Short mmCIF file of C-alpha atoms and ligand atoms in Angstrom, two decimals:
data_model
loop_
_atom_site.label_atom_id
_atom_site.label_comp_id
_atom_site.label_asym_id
_atom_site.label_seq_id
_atom_site.Cartn_x
_atom_site.Cartn_y
_atom_site.Cartn_z
CA MET C 1 123.11 87.83 75.37
CA ASP C 2 125.45 84.84 75.57
CA THR C 3 125.69 83.66 79.18
CA SER C 4 126.82 80.10 78.53
CA LYS C 5 130.02 80.33 80.61
CA SER C 6 128.12 81.74 83.60
CA HIS C 7 125.52 78.99 83.21
CA LYS C 8 128.20 76.29 83.17
CA LEU C 9 129.93 77.76 86.21
CA PHE C 10 126.66 77.95 88.11
CA GLU C 11 125.91 74.27 87.41
CA GLU C 12 129.40 73.41 88.72
CA ALA C 13 129.05 75.75 91.72
CA LYS C 14 125.79 74.13 92.82
CA LYS C 15 127.63 70.83 93.28
CA PHE C 16 130.02 72.28 95.84
CA ILE C 17 128.43 75.41 97.34
CA PRO C 18 124.89 75.45 98.81
CA GLY C 19 122.71 76.99 96.12
CA GLY C 20 125.85 77.76 94.13
CA VAL C 21 126.53 81.05 95.94
CA ASN C 22 128.13 82.28 99.15
CA SER C 23 125.29 84.67 100.00
CA PRO C 24 121.65 83.94 99.02
CA VAL C 25 120.54 87.07 97.12
CA ARG C 26 123.30 86.53 94.52
CA ALA C 27 121.47 83.46 93.19
CA PHE C 28 118.77 85.49 91.32
CA LYS C 29 116.10 83.39 93.06
CA SER C 30 113.58 86.20 93.41
CA VAL C 31 113.91 87.33 89.78
CA GLY C 32 114.46 83.94 88.13
CA GLY C 33 117.27 82.80 85.86
CA ASP C 34 120.91 82.04 86.59
CA PRO C 35 123.34 84.49 88.18
CA LEU C 36 126.13 85.98 86.09
CA PHE C 37 129.69 85.20 87.14
CA ILE C 38 131.72 88.37 87.24
CA ALA C 39 135.27 88.50 85.96
CA ARG C 40 136.21 92.08 86.80
CA GLY C 41 135.01 95.58 87.60
CA GLU C 42 136.21 99.04 86.60
CA GLY C 43 134.56 102.32 87.63
CA SER C 44 130.79 102.02 87.12
CA LYS C 45 131.05 98.83 85.06
CA ILE C 46 131.33 95.10 85.62
CA TYR C 47 132.31 92.47 83.06
CA ASP C 48 131.06 88.90 83.22
CA VAL C 49 132.93 85.72 82.24
CA ASP C 50 131.15 85.65 78.85
CA GLY C 51 132.48 89.13 77.99
CA ASN C 52 129.19 91.04 78.57
CA SER C 53 129.56 94.43 80.22
CA PHE C 54 127.07 96.27 82.39
CA ILE C 55 126.64 99.66 84.04
CA GLU C 56 125.97 98.42 87.52
CA TYR C 57 124.21 99.76 90.61
CA ILE C 58 124.97 97.13 93.26
CA GLY C 59 128.48 98.28 94.13
CA SER C 60 129.12 94.98 95.96
CA TRP C 61 125.94 95.76 97.97
CA GLY C 62 127.16 99.17 99.09
CA PRO C 63 130.92 99.36 99.68
CA HIS C 64 131.89 100.87 96.30
CA LEU C 65 131.08 104.54 96.87
CA PHE C 66 133.74 105.45 94.29
CA GLY C 67 133.02 102.61 91.84
CA HIS C 68 135.22 99.58 91.24
CA ASN C 69 138.98 99.72 91.71
CA PRO C 70 139.55 103.40 92.58
CA SER C 71 143.29 104.07 92.24
CA PHE C 72 143.70 105.42 95.80
CA ILE C 73 142.37 102.19 97.34
CA ILE C 74 144.36 99.91 95.03
CA GLU C 75 147.57 101.86 95.76
CA ALA C 76 146.95 101.67 99.52
CA LEU C 77 146.49 97.90 99.24
CA GLU C 78 149.58 97.43 97.06
CA SER C 79 151.66 99.32 99.54
CA ALA C 80 150.26 97.49 102.62
CA ILE C 81 150.56 93.98 101.20
CA LYS C 82 154.33 94.26 100.93
CA ASN C 83 154.56 94.39 104.72
CA GLY C 84 152.51 91.25 105.34
CA THR C 85 148.88 90.20 105.32
CA SER C 86 148.14 89.77 109.02
CA PHE C 87 149.96 89.85 112.36
CA GLY C 88 147.31 89.38 115.05
CA ALA C 89 149.08 92.17 116.91
CA PRO C 90 148.37 95.92 117.02
CA THR C 91 149.43 98.12 114.10
CA SER C 92 149.61 101.91 113.86
CA LEU C 93 147.01 101.94 111.06
CA GLU C 94 144.37 100.66 113.50
CA VAL C 95 144.96 103.73 115.67
CA GLU C 96 144.81 106.02 112.62
CA MET C 97 141.60 104.35 111.48
CA ALA C 98 139.91 104.66 114.88
CA LYS C 99 140.92 108.34 115.10
CA LEU C 100 139.64 109.06 111.61
CA ILE C 101 136.26 107.46 112.35
CA THR C 102 135.87 109.57 115.50
CA GLU C 103 136.65 112.69 113.43
CA LEU C 104 134.12 111.86 110.73
CA VAL C 105 131.30 110.70 113.03
CA PRO C 106 131.09 112.90 116.14
CA SER C 107 128.96 110.43 118.17
CA ILE C 108 131.83 107.91 118.08
CA GLU C 109 134.14 108.31 121.06
CA MET C 110 135.62 104.82 120.78
CA VAL C 111 135.38 102.16 118.10
CA ARG C 112 136.15 98.44 117.76
CA MET C 113 136.88 97.00 114.32
CA VAL C 114 135.38 93.65 113.27
CA ASN C 115 135.12 91.71 109.99
CA SER C 116 131.52 92.19 108.84
CA GLY C 117 128.35 94.12 109.45
CA THR C 118 126.84 91.10 111.18
CA GLU C 119 129.67 91.00 113.70
CA ALA C 120 129.23 94.73 114.31
CA THR C 121 125.50 94.58 115.06
CA MET C 122 125.77 91.38 117.07
CA SER C 123 128.54 92.84 119.20
CA ALA C 124 126.77 96.19 119.65
CA VAL C 125 123.71 94.44 121.07
CA ARG C 126 125.96 92.39 123.38
CA ALA C 127 127.61 95.60 124.58
CA ALA C 128 124.20 97.16 125.25
CA ARG C 129 123.10 94.08 127.16
CA GLY C 130 126.29 94.07 129.20
CA PHE C 131 125.96 97.78 129.91
CA THR C 132 122.31 97.72 130.98
CA GLY C 133 122.19 94.25 132.54
CA ARG C 134 119.00 93.65 130.51
CA GLU C 135 118.33 90.96 127.89
CA LYS C 136 115.59 92.02 125.49
CA PHE C 137 115.92 94.39 122.54
CA ILE C 138 113.63 95.94 119.95
CA LYS C 139 114.14 95.76 116.20
CA PHE C 140 111.84 96.87 113.41
CA GLU C 141 110.00 94.76 110.88
CA GLY C 142 111.74 95.03 107.51
CA CYS C 143 115.11 96.12 108.96
CA TYR C 144 118.01 93.74 108.39
CA HIS C 145 120.93 93.68 110.81
CA GLY C 146 122.88 90.69 109.53
CA HIS C 147 122.36 87.01 110.19
CA ALA C 148 123.09 86.57 113.92
CA ASP C 149 120.44 84.27 115.42
CA PHE C 150 118.67 86.88 117.50
CA PHE C 151 118.14 89.17 114.48
CA LEU C 152 116.42 86.50 112.38
CA ILE C 153 113.13 86.87 114.17
CA LYS C 154 109.79 88.06 112.90
CA ALA C 155 106.94 89.10 115.18
CA GLY C 156 103.66 87.25 115.28
CA SER C 157 100.60 89.24 114.26
CA GLY C 158 100.21 90.92 117.65
CA ALA C 159 103.23 93.16 118.26
CA LEU C 160 103.20 92.27 121.93
CA THR C 161 103.51 88.52 121.40
CA LEU C 162 106.91 86.86 121.55
CA GLY C 163 108.88 86.63 118.33
CA ILE C 164 108.89 83.53 116.16
CA PRO C 165 112.15 82.47 114.49
CA THR C 166 112.24 83.28 110.75
CA SER C 167 114.84 80.60 110.03
CA PRO C 168 115.18 76.99 111.14
CA GLY C 169 118.15 76.75 113.47
CA VAL C 170 117.18 79.86 115.45
CA THR C 171 115.98 78.79 118.87
CA LYS C 172 112.81 79.87 120.66
CA GLY C 173 115.10 81.12 123.42
CA ASN C 174 116.71 83.55 121.01
CA ALA C 175 113.35 84.61 119.65
CA ALA C 176 112.00 85.36 123.11
CA ASP C 177 114.41 88.24 123.64
CA THR C 178 113.78 89.93 120.29
CA LEU C 179 110.78 92.26 120.16
CA ILE C 180 109.52 93.53 116.82
CA ALA C 181 108.03 96.99 116.32
CA ASP C 182 106.70 98.75 113.20
CA TYR C 183 109.01 101.14 111.37
CA ASN C 184 107.95 104.80 111.64
CA ASP C 185 105.31 103.89 114.26
CA ILE C 186 106.24 105.17 117.72
CA ASN C 187 103.13 103.71 119.35
CA SER C 188 104.25 100.19 118.46
CA VAL C 189 107.52 100.93 120.32
CA LYS C 190 105.75 102.41 123.34
CA LYS C 191 103.53 99.34 123.64
CA LEU C 192 106.54 97.02 123.72
CA ILE C 193 108.31 99.15 126.30
CA ASP C 194 105.23 99.30 128.53
CA ALA C 195 104.85 95.52 128.35
CA ASN C 196 108.55 94.91 129.12
CA LYS C 197 109.42 97.56 131.74
CA LYS C 198 113.13 97.71 132.63
CA GLU C 199 113.80 94.62 130.51
CA ILE C 200 114.85 96.25 127.24
CA ALA C 201 118.58 96.77 126.70
CA ALA C 202 118.54 98.32 123.24
CA ILE C 203 116.58 99.58 120.29
CA ILE C 204 118.36 98.96 116.99
CA ILE C 205 117.25 100.64 113.77
CA GLU C 206 118.42 101.42 110.26
CA PRO C 207 117.82 105.21 110.28
CA VAL C 208 117.38 104.93 106.54
CA ALA C 209 116.24 101.39 105.90
CA GLY C 210 117.87 99.83 102.88
CA ASN C 211 116.66 96.27 103.26
CA MET C 212 112.94 96.70 102.47
CA GLY C 213 113.83 98.85 99.50
CA VAL C 214 114.83 102.35 100.61
CA VAL C 215 112.60 103.73 103.37
CA LYS C 216 113.50 106.77 105.43
CA ALA C 217 112.61 106.98 109.10
CA SER C 218 110.94 110.33 109.77
CA ASN C 219 112.87 112.83 111.90
CA GLU C 220 109.94 112.95 114.30
CA PHE C 221 110.02 109.17 114.73
CA LEU C 222 113.77 109.09 115.33
CA SER C 223 113.65 111.95 117.84
CA SER C 224 110.84 110.18 119.70
CA LEU C 225 113.01 107.05 119.83
CA ARG C 226 115.89 109.12 121.23
CA LYS C 227 113.59 110.60 123.89
CA ILE C 228 112.16 107.23 124.93
CA CYS C 229 115.62 105.67 125.14
CA ASP C 230 116.79 108.52 127.40
CA GLU C 231 113.75 108.18 129.65
CA GLU C 232 113.95 104.39 129.91
CA ASN C 233 117.76 104.01 129.98
CA ILE C 234 117.69 102.02 126.75
CA VAL C 235 120.74 102.04 124.46
CA LEU C 236 119.84 103.49 121.04
CA ILE C 237 121.78 101.77 118.26
CA PHE C 238 121.82 103.16 114.73
CA ASP C 239 122.72 100.43 112.29
CA GLU C 240 124.66 102.43 109.70
CA VAL C 241 126.28 99.43 108.03
CA MET C 242 124.68 100.62 104.79
CA THR C 243 124.15 104.35 105.40
CA GLY C 244 127.47 105.04 107.14
CA PHE C 245 129.68 107.22 104.89
CA ARG C 246 127.12 106.77 102.09
CA VAL C 247 124.33 109.25 102.75
CA ALA C 248 126.68 111.77 104.39
CA LYS C 249 130.20 111.89 105.82
CA GLY C 250 128.71 111.35 109.28
CA GLY C 251 126.04 108.88 108.13
CA ALA C 252 122.26 109.21 108.47
CA GLN C 253 122.70 110.55 112.01
CA GLU C 254 124.36 113.65 110.54
CA ILE C 255 121.38 114.28 108.24
CA VAL C 256 118.73 113.88 110.95
CA GLY C 257 120.80 115.51 113.69
CA ILE C 258 120.11 112.75 116.21
CA THR C 259 122.88 111.17 118.25
CA PRO C 260 122.65 107.44 118.91
CA ASP C 261 124.48 105.80 121.82
CA LEU C 262 126.09 103.20 119.56
CA THR C 263 126.55 102.98 115.80
CA THR C 264 127.42 100.00 113.64
CA PHE C 265 129.38 100.19 110.39
CA GLY C 266 130.31 97.92 107.51
CA LYS C 267 130.56 98.11 103.72
CA ILE C 268 132.23 101.49 102.85
CA ILE C 269 134.34 101.38 106.03
CA GLY C 270 136.29 98.47 104.48
CA GLY C 271 136.87 99.98 101.02
CA GLY C 272 135.68 96.67 99.50
CA LEU C 273 137.44 94.35 101.96
CA PRO C 274 135.61 92.43 104.72
CA VAL C 275 135.32 94.97 107.55
CA GLY C 276 132.79 96.13 110.10
CA GLY C 277 132.97 98.32 113.16
CA PHE C 278 130.91 99.44 116.10
CA GLY C 279 131.41 102.39 118.36
CA GLY C 280 129.86 105.22 120.32
CA LYS C 281 129.78 106.43 123.89
CA LYS C 282 132.96 105.78 125.83
CA GLU C 283 131.09 104.57 128.92
CA ILE C 284 129.48 101.78 126.86
CA MET C 285 132.52 100.96 124.72
CA GLN C 286 134.69 100.67 127.84
CA MET C 287 132.59 97.59 128.67
CA ILE C 288 134.27 95.72 125.79
CA ALA C 289 137.10 93.29 126.61
CA PRO C 290 139.88 93.73 127.55
CA ALA C 291 138.85 97.16 128.91
CA GLY C 292 135.73 95.59 130.44
CA PRO C 293 133.93 92.26 130.91
CA VAL C 294 131.91 92.03 127.64
CA TYR C 295 133.82 89.56 125.48
CA GLN C 296 134.42 90.44 121.84
CA ALA C 297 137.32 89.25 119.69
CA GLY C 298 138.49 88.36 116.16
CA THR C 299 141.54 86.63 114.68
CA LEU C 300 141.59 88.97 111.68
CA SER C 301 139.94 92.06 113.25
CA GLY C 302 141.84 95.22 112.32
CA ASN C 303 143.64 93.27 109.60
CA PRO C 304 146.29 95.48 107.95
CA LEU C 305 145.00 95.05 104.38
CA ALA C 306 141.41 95.72 105.40
CA MET C 307 142.50 98.76 107.41
CA ALA C 308 144.59 100.09 104.50
CA ALA C 309 141.64 99.86 102.08
CA GLY C 310 139.15 101.23 104.60
CA TYR C 311 141.42 104.06 105.70
CA ALA C 312 142.03 105.06 102.06
CA ALA C 313 138.26 105.20 101.47
CA LEU C 314 137.52 107.24 104.60
CA LYS C 315 140.48 109.59 104.10
CA HIS C 316 139.28 110.25 100.56
CA ILE C 317 135.88 111.18 102.01
CA GLN C 318 137.48 113.48 104.58
CA ASP C 319 139.62 115.19 101.93
CA ASN C 320 136.79 115.49 99.39
CA PRO C 321 133.63 116.52 101.25
CA ALA C 322 132.06 117.57 97.92
CA VAL C 323 131.63 113.84 97.15
CA TYR C 324 128.19 113.98 98.76
CA ASN C 325 127.01 116.94 96.64
CA GLU C 326 128.10 115.00 93.57
CA LEU C 327 126.25 111.86 94.72
CA GLU C 328 123.15 113.89 95.54
CA SER C 329 123.08 115.49 92.09
CA LYS C 330 123.63 112.13 90.36
CA GLY C 331 120.84 110.62 92.49
CA LYS C 332 118.56 113.51 91.54
CA ILE C 333 119.27 113.06 87.81
CA LEU C 334 118.28 109.39 88.06
CA GLU C 335 115.20 110.12 90.17
CA ASP C 336 114.00 112.91 87.87
CA GLY C 337 114.63 110.77 84.79
CA PHE C 338 112.68 107.84 86.24
CA LYS C 339 109.83 110.16 87.34
CA ASN C 340 109.64 111.61 83.89
CA ASN C 341 109.50 108.15 82.32
CA LEU C 342 106.74 107.08 84.72
CA LYS C 343 104.74 110.19 83.87
CA LYS C 344 104.99 109.40 80.16
CA LEU C 345 103.83 105.86 80.88
CA GLY C 346 100.99 106.95 83.17
CA LYS C 347 102.36 105.11 86.24
CA LYS C 348 102.84 106.40 89.77
CA PHE C 349 105.28 103.87 91.21
CA ALA C 350 106.75 104.92 94.56
CA LEU C 351 110.30 106.27 94.24
CA ASN C 352 112.25 106.64 97.47
CA ARG C 353 115.70 108.17 97.48
CA VAL C 354 118.18 109.40 100.07
CA GLY C 355 121.30 110.73 98.30
CA SER C 356 122.88 107.84 96.41
CA MET C 357 120.46 105.20 97.81
CA PHE C 358 117.45 104.78 95.62
CA CYS C 359 114.53 102.40 95.08
CA MET C 360 111.60 102.19 92.69
CA PHE C 361 108.82 100.09 94.19
CA PHE C 362 106.36 98.41 91.85
CA THR C 363 103.44 99.81 93.82
CA GLU C 364 101.56 103.07 93.46
CA GLN C 365 101.17 103.36 97.24
CA PRO C 366 103.63 105.61 99.12
CA VAL C 367 106.13 103.34 100.91
CA ASN C 368 107.07 104.23 104.47
CA ASP C 369 107.26 100.88 106.26
CA PHE C 370 107.40 97.12 105.70
CA LYS C 371 103.66 96.71 105.20
CA THR C 372 103.54 99.27 102.40
CA ALA C 373 106.82 98.00 100.87
CA ILE C 374 105.42 94.51 100.44
CA THR C 375 102.49 95.78 98.37
CA SER C 376 105.07 95.84 95.52
CA ASP C 377 104.57 93.53 92.55
CA THR C 378 107.74 91.44 92.82
CA GLU C 379 106.93 89.41 89.70
CA LEU C 380 106.90 92.61 87.68
CA TYR C 381 110.19 93.60 89.32
CA GLY C 382 111.66 90.32 88.01
CA LYS C 383 110.65 91.27 84.45
CA TYR C 384 112.04 94.77 84.94
CA PHE C 385 115.33 93.37 86.28
CA HIS C 386 115.81 91.11 83.24
CA GLY C 387 114.73 93.85 80.80
CA MET C 388 117.30 96.22 82.29
CA LEU C 389 119.98 93.51 82.24
CA GLU C 390 119.37 92.84 78.54
CA ARG C 391 119.84 96.56 77.96
CA GLY C 392 123.19 96.57 79.77
CA ILE C 393 122.05 97.79 83.20
CA TYR C 394 122.77 95.54 86.19
CA LEU C 395 120.44 96.21 89.15
CA ALA C 396 119.97 94.26 92.37
CA PRO C 397 118.26 90.93 91.64
CA ALA C 398 115.49 91.63 94.18
CA GLN C 399 112.85 94.33 94.62
CA PHE C 400 113.66 95.08 98.26
CA GLU C 401 117.25 96.16 97.69
CA ALA C 402 118.68 99.61 97.07
CA VAL C 403 120.16 101.01 93.88
CA PHE C 404 123.59 102.35 94.86
CA ILE C 405 125.00 105.21 92.81
CA SER C 406 128.75 105.84 92.90
CA THR C 407 130.92 108.80 91.97
CA ALA C 408 132.13 106.68 89.02
CA HIS C 409 128.70 106.82 87.35
CA SER C 410 129.02 109.34 84.52
CA ASN C 411 126.20 111.46 83.10
CA ASP C 412 126.34 109.17 80.08
CA ASP C 413 125.80 106.13 82.36
CA LEU C 414 122.84 107.83 84.00
CA GLU C 415 121.30 108.80 80.65
CA LYS C 416 121.68 105.25 79.35
CA THR C 417 120.05 103.95 82.53
CA ILE C 418 117.11 106.35 82.20
CA ALA C 419 116.63 105.37 78.55
CA ALA C 420 116.76 101.64 79.44
CA HIS C 421 114.26 102.23 82.24
CA TYR C 422 111.78 103.75 79.79
CA GLU C 423 112.23 101.06 77.15
CA THR C 424 111.99 98.25 79.71
CA LEU C 425 108.87 99.58 81.41
CA LYS C 426 107.21 100.21 78.03
CA ALA C 427 107.91 96.60 77.08
CA ILE C 428 106.74 94.94 80.29
CA LEU C 429 103.78 97.02 81.45
C1 PLP Y 501 121.88 97.60 107.64
C2 PLP Y 501 122.70 96.36 107.62
N1 PLP Y 501 123.16 95.85 108.77
C3 PLP Y 501 123.91 94.74 108.80
C4 PLP Y 501 124.23 94.07 107.65
C5 PLP Y 501 125.09 92.83 107.71
O1 PLP Y 501 126.34 93.10 107.15
P1 PLP Y 501 127.25 91.90 106.58
O2 PLP Y 501 126.56 91.38 105.36
O3 PLP Y 501 128.56 92.57 106.29
O4 PLP Y 501 127.36 90.90 107.66
C6 PLP Y 501 123.77 94.56 106.42
C7 PLP Y 501 124.09 93.86 105.17
O5 PLP Y 501 123.60 94.14 104.12
C8 PLP Y 501 122.99 95.73 106.41
O6 PLP Y 501 122.50 96.24 105.27
#
C-alpha cells in the first residue's frame, strides 16, 4: 500500500501540532506506524490522501450512525449555512432540538447543549455538586468521561485511598475529590460510600463502557447503583456520550430500564459536528445558570449549524425506529462471522457486543471490567490492526476502543470484513 503522501503530511504535522495530531489516539501510537491522512468519506468508506480506500469502523469515534455524509444531514447543513454560522443568541432550532431530545429519552426533562462530550460530563458533575452541596464523586476504573482534570484520576491499589492524578498538570486537589470504584462490583462502591458518608455528590458511569473495549454493566449492578443513589441522595449520572442514540433510541438506559438523574450526550447528537449535551431531572437542571446559580456557558453552544446537523440525525432516528433492528442484525452478522473464524482457528478470544458497538479482545478470559480487559495482548492487536488495514479494513488503532457499525455498512462490507478477519488472524497467530 502506498502511503507516501500520508507519511509526508505526518512529518510536516509533527512540526506544528503536538505529536502531529489533534487528539492522541489518532497517532497510531499503540499499534505502531504512521497515521493515514483522510481526504474524504462516503457511506461506510473512507479514502486517504494516497487514494487508498477502506471499509471503516471508527465512524469518527461514534457520531456516524448512518455512515459518512448521509444526504439528510448534508441537506440540513446546506440549508442552515445560508442563514449564518453563529449568532450567540437563541434560535428556534435550539428549542426544537431540546424538545426532540426529551421525546427520545424519557429521563430528560430539561437539557443544555454544549460543544463536546467533555463539556457535558464536566458540567453534569458541577450541576450535581451544586445540587447536593457535596464535592466528591465516584467514577469507575476503565471508564472515560473526557479530559476534564477531575476525570483524569486513577485510584491507588487500595480503593479507599485518595486518587492519584493520571496526567501531569492535574492537581492533587482535583484528585482528592475523585473516588475510583471497580466496574460491575457493587461492593467497591459501597466501601467508598461508607468511607465518605454524605460527601459524595455523584456517581458517573458509562452504562455500556466503550473505552476499555466494549464492556456491559450488568442490570443487577446498575439497579444496585440506582438504589444506593436513592438511599444516599447521590446524583446518578449515565455518561451516554457514546451509547446515546447508538445502542437504542433512548440510549443504554432504555435497554436496561434504569432511569439516571442526569445523562450526558455527545457524538451522534451532533450529526458529526462538535456537540454535546447534558440533561435530566428538572429540579437539578434548574440549578444551571441563568435559571440557577451553577455557572455554565459557551460562546458557540447551540450553534445553528451544529443544531441543524444534530437535529437531522435525531429526527431521522425518531422517524425510522427500525434503524436499531438493522444495526442489531448487522452487529450479529459480524459477531457470528468472527466467532466462526475463531472456532476454525481454535481460539476463544472474548467478543463483547451491544448492538452496533463491538470489541474483540485478544484474551481468552471473559471481559467484564478493567482488570480483565487489560489481560488482552495489545501487541497482537497491533499486528491484527495492520493486517486488517492491508486488507482494506480500517479499525480503531487501539485495542481498547469499540468497533462502530453503521447503517451504511452493506452485507458485502460485512462479508469482506469477516474474510479479512480470518486471513489476518491466520497470518498473525
Ligand atoms: C463515554 C464518553 N464520555 C465522554 C467523552 C468525551 O467526549 P469528547 O471527546 O467529545 O470530549 C467520550 C469520548 O470518547 C466518551 O466516550
